[in-house]
XYZ file of C-alpha atoms in Angstrom:
57
model
C 0.000 0.000 0.000
C 1.062 3.548 -0.686
C 1.292 5.623 2.464
C -0.048 9.181 2.326
C 2.451 12.000 2.337
C 2.702 14.151 5.439
C 0.695 16.905 3.717
C -2.067 14.513 2.629
C -2.284 13.047 6.121
C -2.420 16.413 7.871
C -4.973 17.762 5.367
C -7.116 14.725 6.068
C -6.775 15.065 9.837
C -7.774 18.720 9.769
C -10.666 18.073 7.364
C -12.368 15.532 9.659
C -13.628 17.925 12.392
C -15.130 20.173 9.712
C -17.025 17.247 8.198
C -18.174 16.082 11.623
C -19.313 19.617 12.398
C -21.382 19.720 9.199
C -22.952 16.323 9.951
C -23.727 17.306 13.536
C -25.311 20.574 12.428
C -27.475 18.768 9.854
C -28.508 16.203 12.473
C -29.566 18.806 15.032
C -31.324 20.933 12.439
C -33.449 17.948 11.382
C -34.102 17.003 15.036
C -35.336 20.506 15.819
C -37.503 20.568 12.686
C -39.075 17.257 13.730
C -39.776 18.573 17.223
C -41.307 21.787 15.897
C -43.475 19.872 13.428
C -44.659 17.499 16.157
C -45.537 20.420 18.406
C -47.382 22.131 15.573
C -49.386 18.965 14.883
C -50.186 18.484 18.581
C -51.282 22.096 18.825
C -53.489 21.762 15.738
C -55.116 18.554 16.952
C -55.670 20.092 20.392
C -57.348 23.146 18.862
C -59.400 20.924 16.590
C -60.417 18.873 19.631
C -61.592 21.917 21.639
C -63.368 23.243 18.558
C -65.251 19.962 18.168
C -66.186 19.983 21.866
C -67.586 23.501 21.469
C -69.632 22.428 18.454
C -70.957 19.353 20.262
C -72.079 21.299 23.332
C-alpha cells in the first residue's frame, strides 16, 4: 500500500472535524424541525379537539 504523504495526512486530519461539524449541524437541524413539526401537529389537533367539543355542546 502507498502511504499518504505528510501533507495529505495532515490535510485529512484537519478536514475531519469540519465534516463532523457539518454532519452534527445537519442532524440537530433535522431534530429541531421534527420537534417543531410534532408540536405544531399536537397544537393543531388540540385546537381541533376543543373546537369539536364547542360544536358538540
